[in-house]
Short mmCIF file of C-alpha atoms and ligand atoms in Angstrom, two decimals:
data_model
loop_
_atom_site.label_atom_id
_atom_site.label_comp_id
_atom_site.label_asym_id
_atom_site.label_seq_id
_atom_site.Cartn_x
_atom_site.Cartn_y
_atom_site.Cartn_z
CA MET C 1477 12.80 -43.08 -39.11
CA PRO C 1478 11.69 -41.62 -35.76
CA HIS C 1479 14.52 -40.52 -33.52
CA PRO C 1480 14.48 -39.86 -29.77
CA LYS C 1481 13.39 -36.35 -28.90
CA THR C 1482 14.88 -36.34 -25.44
CA VAL C 1483 14.71 -32.68 -24.55
CA GLU C 1484 11.31 -32.17 -26.18
CA GLU C 1485 9.84 -35.20 -24.42
CA MET C 1486 11.26 -34.23 -21.05
CA THR C 1487 9.98 -30.68 -21.44
CA GLU C 1488 6.53 -32.00 -22.26
CA CYS C 1489 6.35 -33.99 -19.03
CA ALA C 1490 7.67 -31.13 -16.89
CA GLY C 1491 5.07 -29.23 -14.88
CA PRO C 1492 4.52 -25.47 -15.00
CA ILE C 1493 6.80 -24.79 -12.02
CA GLU C 1494 9.67 -26.72 -13.55
CA CYS C 1495 9.14 -25.08 -16.96
CA ASP C 1496 8.66 -21.51 -15.81
CA VAL C 1497 10.48 -21.14 -12.51
CA LEU C 1498 13.39 -23.59 -12.46
CA PRO C 1499 15.65 -21.62 -14.83
CA LYS C 1500 15.26 -18.57 -12.59
CA LEU C 1501 15.62 -20.53 -9.37
CA ILE C 1502 19.24 -21.16 -10.26
CA GLN C 1503 19.91 -17.43 -10.07
CA VAL C 1504 18.23 -17.21 -6.68
CA THR C 1505 20.65 -19.67 -5.08
CA GLU C 1506 23.53 -18.18 -7.08
CA ALA C 1507 22.85 -14.71 -5.68
CA ALA C 1508 22.69 -16.03 -2.12
CA ALA C 1509 25.88 -18.05 -2.57
CA ILE C 1510 27.85 -15.09 -3.98
CA ALA C 1511 26.70 -12.86 -1.13
CA ALA C 1512 27.76 -15.50 1.40
CA ALA C 1513 31.07 -16.15 -0.39
CA TYR C 1514 32.21 -12.59 0.37
CA GLN C 1515 31.81 -13.49 4.06
CA MET C 1516 33.72 -16.76 3.79
CA GLY C 1517 36.34 -17.18 6.48
CA ARG C 1518 35.44 -13.95 8.25
CA GLY C 1519 34.32 -15.75 11.36
CA ASP C 1520 30.88 -14.16 11.52
CA LYS C 1521 28.32 -16.85 10.76
CA ASN C 1522 25.33 -14.68 11.57
CA PHE C 1523 26.36 -11.96 9.16
CA ALA C 1524 27.13 -14.53 6.46
CA ASP C 1525 23.65 -15.93 6.94
CA GLN C 1526 22.08 -12.49 6.97
CA VAL C 1527 23.53 -11.43 3.60
CA ALA C 1528 22.57 -14.77 2.02
CA VAL C 1529 19.02 -14.45 3.32
CA ALA C 1530 18.70 -10.87 2.07
CA ALA C 1531 20.07 -11.75 -1.39
CA MET C 1532 17.83 -14.80 -1.70
CA ARG C 1533 14.78 -12.80 -0.68
CA ARG C 1534 15.54 -9.97 -3.13
CA MET C 1535 15.85 -12.47 -5.97
CA LEU C 1536 12.75 -14.40 -4.91
CA ASN C 1537 10.73 -11.22 -4.91
CA LYS C 1538 11.59 -10.66 -8.57
CA LEU C 1539 10.03 -13.98 -9.60
CA ASP C 1540 6.54 -14.09 -11.02
CA ILE C 1541 5.23 -16.48 -8.42
CA LYS C 1542 2.71 -16.44 -5.60
CA GLY C 1543 5.04 -18.01 -3.08
CA ILE C 1544 4.69 -18.94 0.57
CA ILE C 1545 7.71 -19.89 2.67
CA LYS C 1546 7.04 -23.28 4.28
CA ILE C 1547 10.57 -24.06 5.45
CA GLY C 1548 12.41 -20.89 6.30
CA GLU C 1549 14.53 -18.98 8.70
CA GLY C 1550 12.20 -19.46 11.64
CA GLU C 1551 8.88 -18.23 12.97
CA ARG C 1552 7.59 -14.77 12.07
CA ASP C 1553 8.64 -13.35 15.46
CA GLU C 1554 12.16 -14.75 15.33
CA ALA C 1555 13.17 -14.11 11.70
CA PRO C 1556 12.78 -10.78 9.92
CA MET C 1557 13.07 -12.29 6.44
CA LEU C 1558 12.05 -15.56 4.81
CA PHE C 1559 10.13 -16.54 7.92
CA ILE C 1560 7.63 -19.36 7.78
CA GLY C 1561 4.42 -18.05 6.22
CA GLU C 1562 6.05 -15.07 4.47
CA GLU C 1563 4.61 -14.39 1.04
CA VAL C 1564 7.25 -13.88 -1.63
CA GLY C 1565 7.32 -13.20 -5.37
CA THR C 1566 5.53 -10.59 -7.43
CA GLY C 1567 2.17 -12.18 -6.67
CA LYS C 1568 1.64 -12.85 -10.38
CA GLY C 1569 2.05 -16.36 -11.71
CA VAL C 1570 1.97 -19.84 -10.31
CA GLU C 1571 1.19 -20.63 -6.65
CA VAL C 1572 4.15 -22.30 -4.96
CA ASP C 1573 5.27 -23.55 -1.58
CA ILE C 1574 8.91 -22.86 -0.86
CA ALA C 1575 11.63 -24.37 1.30
CA VAL C 1576 14.78 -22.31 1.75
CA ASP C 1577 18.12 -22.62 3.46
CA PRO C 1578 19.92 -19.53 2.15
CA LEU C 1579 23.12 -20.62 3.85
CA GLU C 1580 23.27 -24.28 4.81
CA GLY C 1581 26.43 -24.54 6.88
CA THR C 1582 26.84 -21.06 8.39
CA ASN C 1583 29.76 -22.27 10.55
CA LEU C 1584 31.42 -23.84 7.53
CA THR C 1585 31.25 -20.53 5.66
CA ALA C 1586 32.46 -18.49 8.63
CA ASP C 1587 35.38 -20.89 9.10
CA GLY C 1588 36.15 -21.18 5.39
CA CYS C 1589 35.54 -24.94 5.48
CA PRO C 1590 34.09 -27.13 2.70
CA GLY C 1591 30.43 -28.03 2.46
CA SER C 1592 28.31 -24.85 2.62
CA VAL C 1593 25.62 -24.13 0.04
CA ALA C 1594 22.72 -21.83 -0.72
CA VAL C 1595 19.76 -24.11 -1.34
CA MET C 1596 16.04 -24.08 -1.97
CA ALA C 1597 13.13 -26.08 -3.33
CA MET C 1598 9.64 -25.30 -4.58
CA ALA C 1599 6.52 -27.27 -5.32
CA GLU C 1600 2.85 -26.61 -5.99
CA ARG C 1601 0.74 -25.46 -3.03
CA GLY C 1602 0.66 -28.21 -0.42
CA GLY C 1603 3.66 -29.88 -2.04
CA ILE C 1604 6.12 -29.30 0.81
CA PHE C 1605 5.78 -30.71 4.34
CA HIS C 1606 4.64 -28.08 6.77
CA GLY C 1607 6.33 -29.33 9.89
CA PRO C 1608 7.93 -28.04 13.04
CA ASP C 1609 11.50 -26.79 13.11
CA ILE C 1610 12.95 -29.62 15.21
CA TYR C 1611 15.13 -32.54 14.12
CA ILE C 1612 14.40 -35.39 11.77
CA ASP C 1613 16.27 -38.64 12.39
CA LYS C 1614 16.79 -40.07 8.93
CA ILE C 1615 18.34 -42.46 6.47
CA VAL C 1616 18.97 -41.26 2.91
CA VAL C 1617 19.85 -43.62 0.07
CA GLY C 1618 20.03 -43.45 -3.71
CA PRO C 1619 18.00 -44.86 -6.62
CA ASP C 1620 19.89 -48.18 -6.74
CA VAL C 1621 18.55 -48.96 -3.28
CA VAL C 1622 15.01 -48.02 -4.28
CA LYS C 1623 15.29 -50.33 -7.28
CA TYR C 1624 16.61 -53.14 -5.07
CA GLU C 1625 13.78 -52.65 -2.58
CA ASN C 1626 11.20 -52.83 -5.38
CA GLU C 1627 12.69 -56.12 -6.53
CA HIS C 1628 13.03 -57.53 -2.98
CA PRO C 1629 9.89 -56.60 -1.04
CA TYR C 1630 11.20 -58.10 2.22
CA GLU C 1631 14.41 -56.15 2.16
CA LYS C 1632 13.66 -52.55 2.92
CA ILE C 1633 15.63 -49.81 4.64
CA ASP C 1634 14.07 -49.46 8.07
CA LEU C 1635 14.80 -46.70 10.58
CA ASP C 1636 14.30 -49.12 13.46
CA ALA C 1637 16.33 -52.00 12.02
CA PRO C 1638 19.91 -52.61 13.18
CA VAL C 1639 22.39 -50.41 11.31
CA ARG C 1640 24.12 -53.53 9.94
CA ARG C 1641 20.90 -54.78 8.34
CA ASN C 1642 20.35 -51.47 6.52
CA LEU C 1643 23.94 -51.37 5.35
CA GLU C 1644 23.68 -54.94 4.05
CA ILE C 1645 20.74 -53.89 1.90
CA VAL C 1646 22.62 -50.85 0.56
CA ALA C 1647 25.69 -52.98 -0.17
CA LYS C 1648 23.64 -55.58 -2.04
CA ALA C 1649 21.79 -52.88 -3.98
CA LEU C 1650 25.08 -51.34 -5.08
CA GLY C 1651 26.75 -54.69 -5.79
CA ARG C 1652 29.47 -53.98 -3.22
CA SER C 1653 30.61 -55.28 0.08
CA ILE C 1654 29.77 -53.31 3.24
CA LYS C 1655 33.41 -52.29 3.62
CA GLU C 1656 33.13 -50.36 0.38
CA ILE C 1657 30.13 -48.35 1.57
CA VAL C 1658 30.58 -44.76 2.79
CA VAL C 1659 28.14 -43.34 5.34
CA VAL C 1660 28.00 -39.62 6.07
CA ILE C 1661 26.86 -38.60 9.53
CA LEU C 1662 27.02 -35.39 11.56
CA ASP C 1663 29.82 -35.50 14.12
CA ARG C 1664 27.75 -35.12 17.28
CA PRO C 1665 27.76 -36.95 20.63
CA ARG C 1666 24.15 -37.99 19.87
CA HIS C 1667 25.48 -40.14 17.05
CA ALA C 1668 28.25 -41.87 18.99
CA GLN C 1669 26.36 -45.17 19.22
CA LYS C 1670 25.32 -45.10 15.58
CA ILE C 1671 28.87 -44.32 14.44
CA THR C 1672 30.14 -47.30 16.43
CA GLU C 1673 27.50 -49.54 14.87
CA ILE C 1674 28.33 -48.36 11.34
CA ARG C 1675 32.01 -49.07 11.97
CA GLU C 1676 31.29 -52.45 13.55
CA ALA C 1677 29.21 -53.38 10.51
CA GLY C 1678 32.36 -52.69 8.48
CA ALA C 1679 31.31 -49.60 6.55
CA ARG C 1680 33.38 -46.46 6.26
CA VAL C 1681 32.26 -43.29 8.00
CA ARG C 1682 32.70 -39.74 6.82
CA LEU C 1683 32.03 -37.42 9.73
CA VAL C 1684 30.89 -33.89 8.90
CA SER C 1685 30.95 -31.06 11.43
CA ASP C 1686 27.89 -29.52 9.74
CA GLY C 1687 25.91 -29.80 6.56
CA ASP C 1688 24.36 -33.22 5.99
CA LEU C 1689 21.96 -31.94 3.32
CA MET C 1690 24.21 -32.09 0.27
CA PRO C 1691 25.64 -35.49 1.26
CA GLY C 1692 22.00 -36.62 1.19
CA VAL C 1693 21.69 -35.30 -2.36
CA ALA C 1694 25.01 -37.00 -3.20
CA THR C 1695 23.55 -40.43 -2.36
CA GLY C 1696 21.47 -39.98 -5.53
CA ILE C 1697 24.54 -39.40 -7.68
CA ARG C 1698 26.77 -42.34 -8.60
CA GLY C 1699 30.41 -41.42 -8.41
CA SER C 1700 29.93 -38.97 -5.56
CA GLY C 1701 31.47 -41.52 -3.20
CA ILE C 1702 28.62 -41.14 -0.73
CA HIS C 1703 26.16 -44.01 -0.38
CA VAL C 1704 24.16 -43.35 2.77
CA VAL C 1705 23.41 -40.46 5.12
CA MET C 1706 22.23 -41.29 8.62
CA GLY C 1707 21.40 -39.41 11.79
CA ALA C 1708 19.37 -36.60 13.27
CA GLY C 1709 19.62 -33.08 11.84
CA GLY C 1710 17.38 -30.14 11.12
CA SER C 1711 13.90 -30.96 9.80
CA GLY C 1712 14.15 -28.20 7.19
CA GLU C 1713 17.37 -29.67 5.85
CA ALA C 1714 15.68 -33.08 5.66
CA VAL C 1715 12.78 -31.65 3.65
CA LEU C 1716 15.21 -30.00 1.23
CA THR C 1717 17.11 -33.27 0.96
CA ALA C 1718 13.81 -34.99 0.20
CA ALA C 1719 13.06 -32.60 -2.67
CA ALA C 1720 16.34 -33.47 -4.41
CA THR C 1721 16.11 -37.14 -3.50
CA LYS C 1722 12.67 -37.31 -5.07
CA ALA C 1723 13.90 -35.71 -8.29
CA LEU C 1724 16.86 -38.10 -8.46
CA GLY C 1725 14.85 -41.24 -7.68
CA GLY C 1726 16.37 -42.02 -4.29
CA LYS C 1727 14.62 -41.99 -0.94
CA ILE C 1728 14.65 -40.63 2.57
CA ILE C 1729 12.88 -42.04 5.58
CA GLY C 1730 12.76 -40.20 8.85
CA ARG C 1731 10.95 -39.34 12.00
CA LEU C 1732 10.60 -36.08 13.88
CA VAL C 1733 12.52 -35.92 17.13
CA LEU C 1734 12.90 -33.14 19.66
CA PRO C 1735 16.51 -31.90 19.88
CA SER C 1736 16.47 -32.28 23.68
CA VAL C 1737 15.53 -35.96 23.29
CA ALA C 1738 18.01 -36.64 20.47
CA ASN C 1739 20.81 -34.92 22.39
CA GLY C 1740 20.09 -36.92 25.56
CA MET C 1741 19.23 -33.88 27.71
CA PRO C 1742 17.92 -34.33 31.26
CA ARG C 1743 14.16 -34.78 31.83
CA GLU C 1744 13.54 -31.15 32.86
CA LYS C 1745 15.04 -29.87 29.61
CA ILE C 1746 12.88 -32.29 27.61
CA ASP C 1747 9.76 -31.21 29.53
CA ALA C 1748 10.63 -27.57 28.94
CA GLU C 1749 11.04 -28.17 25.21
CA ILE C 1750 7.75 -30.08 25.05
CA GLU C 1751 5.98 -27.28 26.88
CA GLU C 1752 7.47 -24.67 24.57
CA LYS C 1753 6.86 -26.53 21.29
CA LEU C 1754 3.69 -28.54 21.89
CA PRO C 1755 1.19 -25.76 21.11
CA ARG C 1756 2.83 -25.16 17.73
CA LEU C 1757 3.08 -28.89 17.04
CA GLU C 1758 -0.60 -29.33 17.85
CA LYS C 1759 -1.54 -26.50 15.53
CA MET C 1760 0.12 -28.51 12.78
CA GLY C 1761 -1.86 -31.60 13.76
CA ILE C 1762 1.17 -33.28 15.35
CA THR C 1763 0.84 -34.94 18.77
CA LEU C 1764 3.57 -36.46 20.89
CA GLU C 1765 2.46 -39.88 19.58
CA SER C 1766 2.35 -38.95 15.92
CA LEU C 1767 5.81 -37.43 16.35
CA ASN C 1768 7.04 -41.01 16.20
CA GLU C 1769 5.50 -41.85 12.86
CA ILE C 1770 7.84 -42.74 10.05
CA MET C 1771 7.78 -40.26 7.20
CA ASP C 1772 8.96 -41.03 3.70
CA THR C 1773 10.03 -38.93 0.74
CA ASP C 1774 6.45 -38.37 -0.41
CA LYS C 1775 5.33 -37.31 3.05
CA LEU C 1776 8.15 -34.75 3.27
CA VAL C 1777 7.65 -33.56 -0.29
CA PRO C 1778 4.22 -34.63 -1.56
CA GLY C 1779 4.46 -32.30 -4.58
CA LYS C 1780 4.35 -33.53 -8.16
CA ASP C 1781 6.04 -30.51 -9.72
CA VAL C 1782 9.09 -30.16 -7.50
CA ILE C 1783 12.20 -28.12 -8.28
CA PHE C 1784 15.48 -27.84 -6.39
CA SER C 1785 18.59 -25.73 -6.71
CA ALA C 1786 21.79 -25.64 -4.67
CA THR C 1787 24.83 -23.43 -5.30
CA ALA C 1788 28.07 -24.13 -3.46
CA VAL C 1789 29.58 -21.39 -1.34
CA THR C 1790 32.68 -23.27 -0.18
CA PRO C 1791 33.97 -26.42 -2.00
CA GLY C 1792 31.29 -29.06 -2.08
CA HIS C 1793 31.04 -32.82 -2.22
CA PHE C 1794 30.47 -32.50 -5.96
CA LEU C 1795 30.24 -28.74 -6.61
CA HIS C 1796 33.01 -26.16 -7.00
CA GLU C 1797 33.16 -23.23 -4.61
CA VAL C 1798 32.33 -19.65 -5.60
CA SER C 1799 35.28 -17.90 -7.26
CA LEU C 1800 35.42 -14.13 -6.87
CA PHE C 1801 37.50 -12.04 -9.28
CA GLY C 1802 37.61 -8.59 -10.84
CA SER C 1803 35.45 -6.21 -8.92
CA GLY C 1804 32.33 -8.11 -8.09
CA ASP C 1805 32.57 -10.72 -10.82
CA ALA C 1806 31.92 -14.29 -9.83
CA ARG C 1807 31.88 -17.85 -11.06
CA VAL C 1808 29.47 -20.24 -9.36
CA HIS C 1809 28.56 -23.89 -9.62
CA THR C 1810 25.02 -25.11 -9.16
CA ILE C 1811 23.05 -28.33 -9.30
CA SER C 1812 19.40 -27.90 -10.16
CA MET C 1813 16.70 -30.39 -10.99
CA GLY C 1814 13.00 -30.93 -11.48
CA SER C 1815 10.48 -33.74 -11.25
CA SER C 1816 10.76 -34.52 -14.97
CA GLY C 1817 14.24 -35.98 -14.46
CA ALA C 1818 16.14 -33.06 -15.97
CA VAL C 1819 19.23 -32.31 -13.89
CA LYS C 1820 21.58 -29.43 -14.63
CA PHE C 1821 25.07 -28.69 -13.43
CA THR C 1822 25.46 -25.01 -14.15
CA ASP C 1823 28.83 -23.27 -14.28
CA SER C 1824 27.80 -19.60 -14.35
CA ILE C 1825 30.14 -16.71 -14.85
CA TYR C 1826 29.01 -13.15 -14.21
CA ILE C 1827 31.28 -10.58 -15.85
CA LYS C 1828 30.66 -6.90 -15.28
CA ASP C 1829 33.51 -5.44 -17.36
CA LYS C 1830 33.88 -7.67 -20.41
CA GLN C 1831 37.13 -6.13 -21.62
CA LYS C 1832 38.81 -5.94 -18.25
CA ASN C 1833 37.80 -9.46 -17.26
CA PRO C 1834 37.52 -11.53 -20.42
CA LEU C 1835 36.12 -15.00 -20.09
CA TYR C 1836 38.62 -17.80 -19.64
CA LEU C 1837 38.10 -21.54 -19.41
C1 VTB W 1464 21.72 -30.11 11.33
C2 VTB W 1464 22.20 -30.44 9.96
C3 VTB W 1464 22.64 -29.18 9.22
O1 VTB W 1464 23.10 -28.15 11.37
O2 VTB W 1464 20.56 -29.33 11.21
C4 VTB W 1464 22.77 -29.32 12.08
O3 VTB W 1464 21.14 -31.07 9.24
C5 VTB W 1464 22.25 -28.90 13.45
O4 VTB W 1464 22.56 -29.90 14.32
O5 VTB W 1464 23.16 -29.55 7.98
P1 VTB W 1464 23.00 -29.43 15.77
O6 VTB W 1464 21.77 -28.88 16.43
O7 VTB W 1464 23.53 -30.64 16.40
O8 VTB W 1464 24.08 -28.37 15.58
C6 VTB W 1464 23.61 -28.39 10.09
O9 VTB W 1464 24.81 -29.12 10.20
C7 VTB W 1464 23.91 -27.03 9.42
O10 VTB W 1464 22.75 -26.28 9.35
#
């Protein structure tokens, strides 16, 4: 009598990046998160970021990969480490494109507030959107909504549709009423109108001061209490959200927008930003017109063999914060996943002195 061979079957359909690199990727985000956790609540967001970046880079450089940073800490001239275009890894092994955010939520860490994570994604070469570091205005929803859309071709989440219409679709997909839906959105003046519309539609709003990446991932996890993420935030964060969303079967739609435009700056500020950023945009094949095109999950992360890992620094929406104990020992909580559909919640404990700090549950 044949019996299901779940793990064997899933391993067979996993690509080489998922098979070879994913187990080690967990340690990369763990190392960055532990480094950042020592800086939690110390009020210095730049230093917290710096130690997370350095730890992530050290760990990345131990991996047998030929990696190129596609989403990183900035341009070569503005970031000393993990800048866009930097080659990382030992140079042996599989070719990968990499998106990193070694400390998503630097303010949250510096202030000791919930929601900061060390996060990264990888895919085969060409598998991660190579876009400008501006904003992406987005909507993120989970797999139930994708299923509903597939069954109802005329009811699709649309970035230009009224907020109420999108929320109606999400509510129907989840078998709930709109008043039971929770929407996460960054607490920014640029979102004032959207927040009003969400509330008028009857949904509940969870405002976050920073960090809308992990709420995006949470839309793909039933029981997280988060059903939709809306609003404009960093493009790198949106790409990382897309990597996880793709692995979990949800979706993100978005469009690039200049921060000066999204934040309602005066014309001269917008012109100055266009002048500063246009040459780089054009190099990437993006014009002011194509800036308006809608991008979906596959555009943001076209890869087939995509992996993602996020380790909480401070308490997360569904992850526990880093615990520090002993002298340098740590316990960390990570979510990692790959294209095959294998998702891991890892509770890792690193003990240096096994007698002095025995393991406890
Ligand atoms: C966004 C959001 C991030 O910073 O990028 C935000 O996606 C920046 O927005 O999660 P502002 O320019 O309005 O500050 C985060 O909140 C943290 O990196």
